[in-house]
Amino acid sequence: MRLIDFIPKPYSKTLDNGSVTWSSPSNIALVKYWGKREPQLPENPSISFTLSACETITKLNYTKRENNGNFSFDVILNGEKKDAFKPKIDTFFKRIEAYIPFLKDYHFIIETQNTFPHSSGIASSASGMSALALCLMSVERSLSEVEINELFFTQKASFLARLGSGSACRSLEGPLVVWGAHQEIEGSSDLFGIKYPFEVHDNFKNYQDVILLVDKGQKQVSSTLGHNLMHDHPFAQERFKQAHDNISALKLVLEQGDLDMFIKIVESEALTLHAMMMTSKPYFILIKPNTLEIINKIWSYRKETGSKICFTLDAGANVHLLFPEKELRNVLKFISTELVAHCENGNYICDNIGLGANEL
Ligand code: DP6
């Protein structure tokens, strides 16, 4: 796939108005994307589990209008107009205009809602941008004379989602998605995410993710700012190489079901991500004392019980607990007796690995 393949031929059909609705989940990276170059291309490949319960549902209403050279849209979150979201969507529309040429021909009402609380510290950009990209692709499909096949539809939607937020391109399919070219993963690309193309061991079927909400506040440092600090980061090149190596190692782990090695790679990736933040200029710290308390308790619990639970982190203080489904009952007990005390207002979200977005 080349960039030019995503530019559509002139549309032959016209549509006066209509609406489309998609739900799209969040995802959690096992090997992290941290560092990007224009236009939103990753400095290293990443791989993520697609989530299931944490998702965004977006209804895109469109009405034909006179093209006056501007975008025209409103954003409604949980039934309330949200002008604060408009600049982000405006930037997104500018980035994708060449690939979605009908954007200025319609007024859009983007009605969106998340199944997770807005102020949970869980980023809604991955689920939100992927849901919106899919809605736009559904409109494009209705405008096109030529049949858009499923593969192209998903690839282009992922390509568009990436231009909204990098990690969003990994939310369309599941259970595992790779974004970024990697030598051992055929079809992988910097332009869009692809479904992990190999068999995965039964040990990873229906893997669980419990998200411990340590800090529900707004992020102090945006992901985009953090990514950009990798530009002249002293450890950048080593880090990018390490991500390639970790994906190679993880490939074997996923094939063989080696849970001990899985733990080592995933926890090291999480800590490396935060180590990059702590060693950039300017440096910053997103983990909180409670994040560390939880990590230490996980390590003790593993030692005492032989559990295969592990943690990962995104760009914040919350902790994702990853573990096999058969441990669910015991882990929930562990959370309620030991970990819940470290969550803000005792809040956590139970999720598991899912298969991606759906048209509703
Ligand atoms: C730490 O995708 O939120 O979650 O491309 O600037 O929108 P932008 O960044 P974003 O970065 C996510 C980074 C991460 C790791 C990951 O998901 O791979």
Coordinates of C-alpha atoms and ligand atoms in Angstrom, one line a residue:
M1 CA 0.0 0.0 0.0
R2 CA 1.3 3.4 -0.9
L3 CA -0.1 6.8 0.1
I4 CA -1.5 7.4 -3.3
D5 CA -3.7 4.3 -3.0
F6 CA -5.6 6.0 -0.2
I7 CA -6.7 8.9 -2.4
P8 CA -10.1 8.0 -3.8
K9 CA -11.2 8.5 -7.4
P10 CA -13.9 11.2 -7.9
Y11 CA -17.1 10.1 -6.2
S12 CA -19.9 9.2 -8.6
K13 CA -22.8 9.1 -6.2
T14 CA -24.3 11.9 -4.2
L15 CA -25.8 11.8 -0.7
D16 CA -27.9 14.6 0.8
N17 CA -27.8 13.5 4.4
G18 CA -27.6 10.4 6.6
S19 CA -25.9 9.0 9.6
V20 CA -23.5 6.1 10.5
T21 CA -22.5 4.7 13.8
W22 CA -19.5 2.8 14.9
S23 CA -18.2 1.5 18.2
S24 CA -14.5 1.2 18.6
P25 CA -12.4 0.0 21.6
S26 CA -9.3 1.3 23.4
N27 CA -6.1 -0.7 23.2
I28 CA -3.2 -1.4 25.5
A29 CA 0.3 -1.6 24.0
L30 CA 2.6 -4.5 25.0
V31 CA 5.6 -3.0 23.0
K32 CA 5.1 0.7 23.2
Y33 CA 5.0 3.5 20.6
W34 CA 6.9 6.4 21.9
G35 CA 8.5 8.7 19.4
K36 CA 7.1 9.9 16.1
R37 CA 8.0 11.9 13.0
E38 CA 5.8 13.8 10.6
P39 CA 3.1 13.0 9.6
Q40 CA 2.4 10.9 12.6
L41 CA 4.7 8.0 11.7
P42 CA 6.1 5.9 14.4
E43 CA 9.8 5.7 15.2
N44 CA 9.5 2.1 16.1
P45 CA 6.9 -0.7 15.6
S46 CA 4.4 -1.4 18.5
I47 CA 2.0 -4.2 19.3
S48 CA -1.2 -4.0 21.4
F49 CA -4.0 -6.0 22.8
T50 CA -7.3 -4.7 21.7
L51 CA -9.7 -4.1 24.6
S52 CA -13.4 -4.8 24.7
A53 CA -15.4 -3.0 27.4
C54 CA -13.6 0.4 27.2
E55 CA -14.9 1.8 23.9
T56 CA -16.3 4.9 22.2
I57 CA -19.6 4.9 20.3
T58 CA -19.7 7.6 17.7
K59 CA -22.7 8.6 15.5
L60 CA -21.7 10.7 12.5
N61 CA -24.6 12.7 11.1
Y62 CA -24.0 14.4 7.8
T63 CA -25.9 17.0 5.8
K64 CA -24.9 18.3 2.4
R65 CA -23.9 22.0 2.3
E66 CA -22.3 24.6 0.0
N67 CA -18.5 24.1 0.2
N68 CA -17.2 27.5 1.4
G69 CA -13.6 26.3 1.9
N70 CA -14.1 25.6 5.7
F71 CA -14.9 22.5 7.7
S72 CA -18.3 22.6 9.4
F73 CA -19.0 20.4 12.4
D74 CA -20.3 20.2 16.0
V75 CA -19.1 17.7 18.6
I76 CA -21.5 16.4 21.2
L77 CA -20.2 14.3 24.1
N78 CA -22.8 12.5 26.2
G79 CA -25.5 14.7 24.8
E80 CA -23.7 18.0 25.5
K81 CA -22.0 20.3 23.0
K82 CA -18.2 20.1 23.5
D83 CA -16.4 22.9 21.7
A84 CA -13.2 22.1 23.5
F85 CA -12.9 19.0 21.3
K86 CA -13.1 21.0 18.1
P87 CA -9.5 22.1 17.6
K88 CA -8.3 18.4 17.7
I89 CA -10.9 17.4 15.2
D90 CA -10.1 20.4 13.0
T91 CA -6.4 19.3 12.9
F92 CA -7.5 15.8 12.2
F93 CA -9.7 16.9 9.3
K94 CA -6.9 19.0 7.8
R95 CA -4.5 16.0 8.0
I96 CA -7.0 13.7 6.2
E97 CA -8.6 16.1 3.7
A98 CA -6.5 14.8 0.8
Y99 CA -7.7 11.3 1.4
I100 CA -11.4 12.2 2.3
P101 CA -12.2 14.9 -0.2
F102 CA -15.9 15.2 0.8
L103 CA -15.1 16.7 4.2
K104 CA -15.9 20.3 3.2
D105 CA -19.1 19.3 1.3
Y106 CA -21.0 18.4 4.5
H107 CA -21.9 19.7 7.9
F108 CA -21.2 17.0 10.5
I109 CA -22.7 16.4 13.9
I110 CA -20.3 14.1 15.7
E111 CA -22.3 12.5 18.6
T112 CA -19.9 10.5 20.8
Q113 CA -19.9 8.7 24.1
N114 CA -17.4 6.6 26.0
T115 CA -18.3 3.5 28.0
F116 CA -15.5 4.5 30.5
P117 CA -15.7 7.7 32.6
H118 CA -14.3 10.7 30.8
S119 CA -12.2 11.7 33.8
S120 CA -10.8 8.2 34.4
G121 CA -7.3 9.1 33.1
I122 CA -8.0 6.6 30.3
A123 CA -7.2 8.2 26.9
S124 CA -10.2 8.3 24.7
S125 CA -8.1 9.3 21.6
A126 CA -7.5 5.8 20.4
S127 CA -11.1 4.7 20.6
G128 CA -12.5 8.1 19.6
M129 CA -10.3 8.7 16.6
S130 CA -10.8 5.1 15.3
A131 CA -14.6 5.3 15.7
L132 CA -14.6 8.6 13.7
A133 CA -12.3 7.3 11.0
L134 CA -14.6 4.3 10.6
C135 CA -17.7 6.5 10.3
L136 CA -16.0 8.6 7.6
M137 CA -15.1 5.4 5.7
S138 CA -18.7 4.3 5.8
V139 CA -19.7 7.6 4.2
E140 CA -17.0 7.1 1.6
R141 CA -18.3 3.6 0.9
S142 CA -21.8 5.0 0.2
L143 CA -20.4 7.7 -2.1
S144 CA -18.2 5.3 -4.2
E145 CA -19.3 3.6 -7.3
V146 CA -16.6 1.0 -7.0
E147 CA -16.9 -1.7 -4.4
I148 CA -14.6 -1.0 -1.4
N149 CA -13.5 -4.4 -0.1
E150 CA -13.2 -5.2 3.7
L151 CA -9.4 -5.3 3.7
F152 CA -9.1 -1.9 2.0
F153 CA -11.9 -0.4 4.2
T154 CA -10.1 -1.4 7.4
Q155 CA -6.7 -0.4 6.2
K156 CA -7.8 3.0 5.1
A157 CA -9.8 3.5 8.3
S158 CA -6.7 2.6 10.3
F159 CA -4.6 4.9 8.1
L160 CA -7.0 7.8 8.8
A161 CA -7.2 6.9 12.5
R162 CA -3.4 7.1 12.8
L163 CA -3.5 10.6 11.5
G164 CA -5.9 11.5 14.3
S165 CA -3.8 9.7 17.0
G166 CA -1.1 7.2 16.4
S167 CA -2.3 4.5 18.8
A168 CA -5.8 4.8 17.3
C169 CA -4.7 2.8 14.2
R170 CA -4.4 -0.2 16.5
S171 CA -8.0 -0.2 17.7
L172 CA -9.9 -1.5 14.6
E173 CA -9.2 -5.2 14.8
G174 CA -8.2 -7.7 17.5
P175 CA -7.0 -9.5 19.5
L176 CA -3.5 -8.2 18.6
V177 CA -2.5 -5.5 16.3
V178 CA 0.9 -4.4 15.0
W179 CA 1.6 -0.9 13.8
G180 CA 5.0 0.0 12.3
A181 CA 7.2 -1.9 9.8
H182 CA 8.9 -4.9 11.4
Q183 CA 11.1 -7.2 9.4
E184 CA 9.6 -10.4 10.8
I185 CA 6.0 -9.3 10.4
E186 CA 4.9 -9.5 6.9
G187 CA 2.5 -6.7 5.8
S188 CA 3.4 -4.5 8.8
S189 CA 3.5 -0.8 7.9
D190 CA 4.2 2.6 9.4
L191 CA 1.0 3.8 7.6
F192 CA -1.6 1.7 9.4
G193 CA -2.1 -1.1 11.9
I194 CA -2.5 -4.8 10.8
K195 CA -4.1 -7.7 12.6
Y196 CA -1.3 -9.8 14.1
P197 CA -0.9 -12.4 11.3
F198 CA 0.3 -15.5 13.2
E199 CA -1.3 -18.1 15.4
V200 CA -1.4 -17.2 19.1
H201 CA -1.1 -19.8 21.9
D202 CA -4.2 -20.7 23.9
N203 CA -2.5 -19.2 27.0
F204 CA -3.3 -15.8 25.6
K205 CA -6.9 -16.5 24.6
N206 CA -9.3 -14.1 26.4
Y207 CA -6.5 -12.5 28.4
Q208 CA -7.8 -10.1 31.1
D209 CA -7.0 -6.5 31.7
V210 CA -8.0 -4.8 34.9
I211 CA -7.3 -1.1 34.8
L212 CA -6.5 0.3 38.3
L213 CA -7.4 4.0 38.3
V214 CA -4.6 5.5 40.3
D215 CA -5.0 9.1 39.1
K216 CA -8.0 10.3 37.3
G217 CA -6.7 13.8 36.7
Q218 CA -5.8 15.3 33.4
K219 CA -2.4 14.3 32.0
Q220 CA 0.3 16.9 32.9
V221 CA 2.2 16.2 29.7
S222 CA 0.4 15.4 26.5
S223 CA 1.4 12.3 24.5
T224 CA 2.3 14.4 21.5
L225 CA 4.7 16.5 23.6
G226 CA 6.2 13.4 25.1
H227 CA 6.7 11.7 21.7
N228 CA 8.4 14.8 20.4
L229 CA 10.9 14.7 23.3
M230 CA 12.3 11.6 21.7
H231 CA 13.7 13.7 18.9
D232 CA 17.0 14.5 20.6
H233 CA 16.7 12.0 23.4
P234 CA 20.1 10.6 24.3
F235 CA 18.8 7.0 24.4
A236 CA 16.4 7.2 21.4
Q237 CA 18.2 5.1 18.9
E238 CA 18.9 2.3 21.4
R239 CA 15.2 2.4 22.5
F240 CA 13.9 2.2 18.9
K241 CA 16.2 -0.8 18.3
Q242 CA 15.0 -2.4 21.6
A243 CA 11.4 -2.2 20.5
H244 CA 12.2 -4.1 17.3
D245 CA 14.0 -6.8 19.4
N246 CA 11.1 -7.0 21.9
I247 CA 8.6 -7.6 19.1
S248 CA 10.8 -10.4 17.7
A249 CA 11.0 -11.9 21.2
L250 CA 7.3 -11.5 21.8
K251 CA 6.5 -13.3 18.5
L252 CA 8.1 -16.4 19.9
V253 CA 6.4 -16.0 23.2
L254 CA 3.0 -15.6 21.6
E255 CA 3.6 -18.8 19.6
Q256 CA 4.9 -20.9 22.4
G257 CA 2.7 -19.5 25.2
D258 CA 5.7 -18.6 27.4
L259 CA 4.0 -16.6 30.1
D260 CA 7.2 -15.9 32.1
M261 CA 8.9 -14.4 29.1
F262 CA 5.7 -12.5 28.3
I263 CA 5.9 -10.9 31.8
K264 CA 9.5 -9.9 31.4
I265 CA 9.0 -8.2 28.0
V266 CA 5.8 -6.4 29.0
E267 CA 6.9 -5.1 32.3
S268 CA 10.3 -4.0 30.9
E269 CA 8.5 -2.1 28.1
A270 CA 6.3 -0.3 30.6
L271 CA 9.2 0.7 32.7
T272 CA 11.3 1.7 29.7
L273 CA 8.5 4.0 28.5
H274 CA 8.6 5.8 31.8
A275 CA 12.4 5.8 31.9
M276 CA 12.3 7.6 28.6
M277 CA 10.1 10.3 30.1
M278 CA 12.4 10.6 33.2
T279 CA 15.5 11.0 31.0
S280 CA 14.2 13.4 28.3
K281 CA 14.9 17.1 28.3
P282 CA 12.8 18.4 30.0
Y283 CA 12.3 15.3 32.2
F284 CA 9.0 14.5 33.8
I285 CA 7.4 11.8 35.9
L286 CA 3.9 10.5 35.4
I287 CA 3.8 7.6 37.8
K288 CA 2.6 8.3 41.3
P289 CA 3.6 6.7 44.7
N290 CA 0.5 4.5 44.4
T291 CA 1.7 3.2 41.0
L292 CA 4.9 2.0 42.7
E293 CA 3.0 0.5 45.6
I294 CA 0.9 -1.5 43.2
I295 CA 3.9 -2.7 41.2
N296 CA 5.7 -3.9 44.3
K297 CA 2.5 -5.7 45.5
I298 CA 2.2 -7.4 42.1
W299 CA 5.8 -8.6 42.4
S300 CA 5.2 -10.0 45.9
Y301 CA 1.9 -11.6 44.9
R302 CA 3.6 -13.3 42.0
K303 CA 6.4 -14.6 44.2
E304 CA 4.0 -15.9 46.8
T305 CA 1.4 -17.5 44.6
G306 CA 3.2 -18.4 41.3
S307 CA 0.6 -16.2 39.5
K308 CA 1.3 -15.1 35.9
I309 CA -0.1 -11.6 36.5
C310 CA 1.9 -8.7 35.2
F311 CA 1.5 -4.9 34.8
T312 CA 1.8 -2.4 32.0
L313 CA 1.4 1.3 32.0
D314 CA 0.5 3.9 29.4
A315 CA 1.4 7.6 29.5
G316 CA 0.0 8.1 33.0
A317 CA -0.2 6.7 36.5
N318 CA -2.9 4.1 36.0
V319 CA -1.8 0.4 36.1
H320 CA -3.1 -2.2 33.7
L321 CA -3.1 -5.7 35.2
L322 CA -2.7 -8.4 32.5
F323 CA -3.4 -12.0 33.4
P324 CA -4.9 -15.3 32.1
E325 CA -8.6 -15.7 32.3
K326 CA -8.3 -18.7 34.7
E327 CA -6.8 -16.5 37.3
L328 CA -9.7 -14.0 37.3
R329 CA -11.3 -15.1 40.6
N330 CA -8.1 -15.0 42.5
V331 CA -6.9 -11.7 41.0
L332 CA -10.2 -10.0 41.9
K333 CA -9.7 -11.1 45.5
F334 CA -6.1 -9.8 45.4
I335 CA -7.4 -6.5 44.0
S336 CA -10.1 -6.0 46.6
T337 CA -7.8 -6.9 49.6
E338 CA -4.5 -5.4 48.5
L339 CA -4.7 -3.0 45.5
V340 CA -8.0 -1.2 45.7
A341 CA -6.6 1.0 48.5
H342 CA -4.2 2.5 46.0
C343 CA -6.9 3.4 43.5
E344 CA -8.5 6.9 43.5
N345 CA -11.8 6.5 45.2
G346 CA -11.3 2.7 45.0
N347 CA -12.0 2.7 41.2
Y348 CA -11.0 0.1 38.7
I349 CA -12.3 -1.2 35.4
C350 CA -12.5 -4.9 34.4
D351 CA -11.8 -5.5 30.7
N352 CA -10.6 -8.3 28.5
I353 CA -9.1 -8.7 25.1
G354 CA -11.5 -8.0 22.2
L355 CA -11.9 -8.3 18.5
G356 CA -12.1 -4.6 17.5
A357 CA -14.6 -2.1 16.1
N358 CA -18.2 -2.8 15.0
E359 CA -20.7 -0.9 12.9
L360 CA -24.0 -0.4 14.8
Ligands
DP6_1 C1 2.2 5.6 25.8 O1 -1.3 7.6 20.3 O2 -1.8 9.0 22.4 O3 0.1 5.0 25.0 O4 0.0 9.9 18.3 O5 0.4 11.9 19.7 O6 -1.9 10.9 19.5 P1 -0.4 10.7 19.5 O7 -0.1 9.8 20.8 P2 -0.8 8.5 21.4 O8 0.4 7.8 22.2 C2 0.3 6.7 22.9 C3 1.5 6.3 23.6 C4 1.4 5.2 24.6 C5 2.0 3.9 24.1 C6 1.2 3.2 23.0 O9 0.0 3.2 23.1 O10 1.9 2.5 22.2

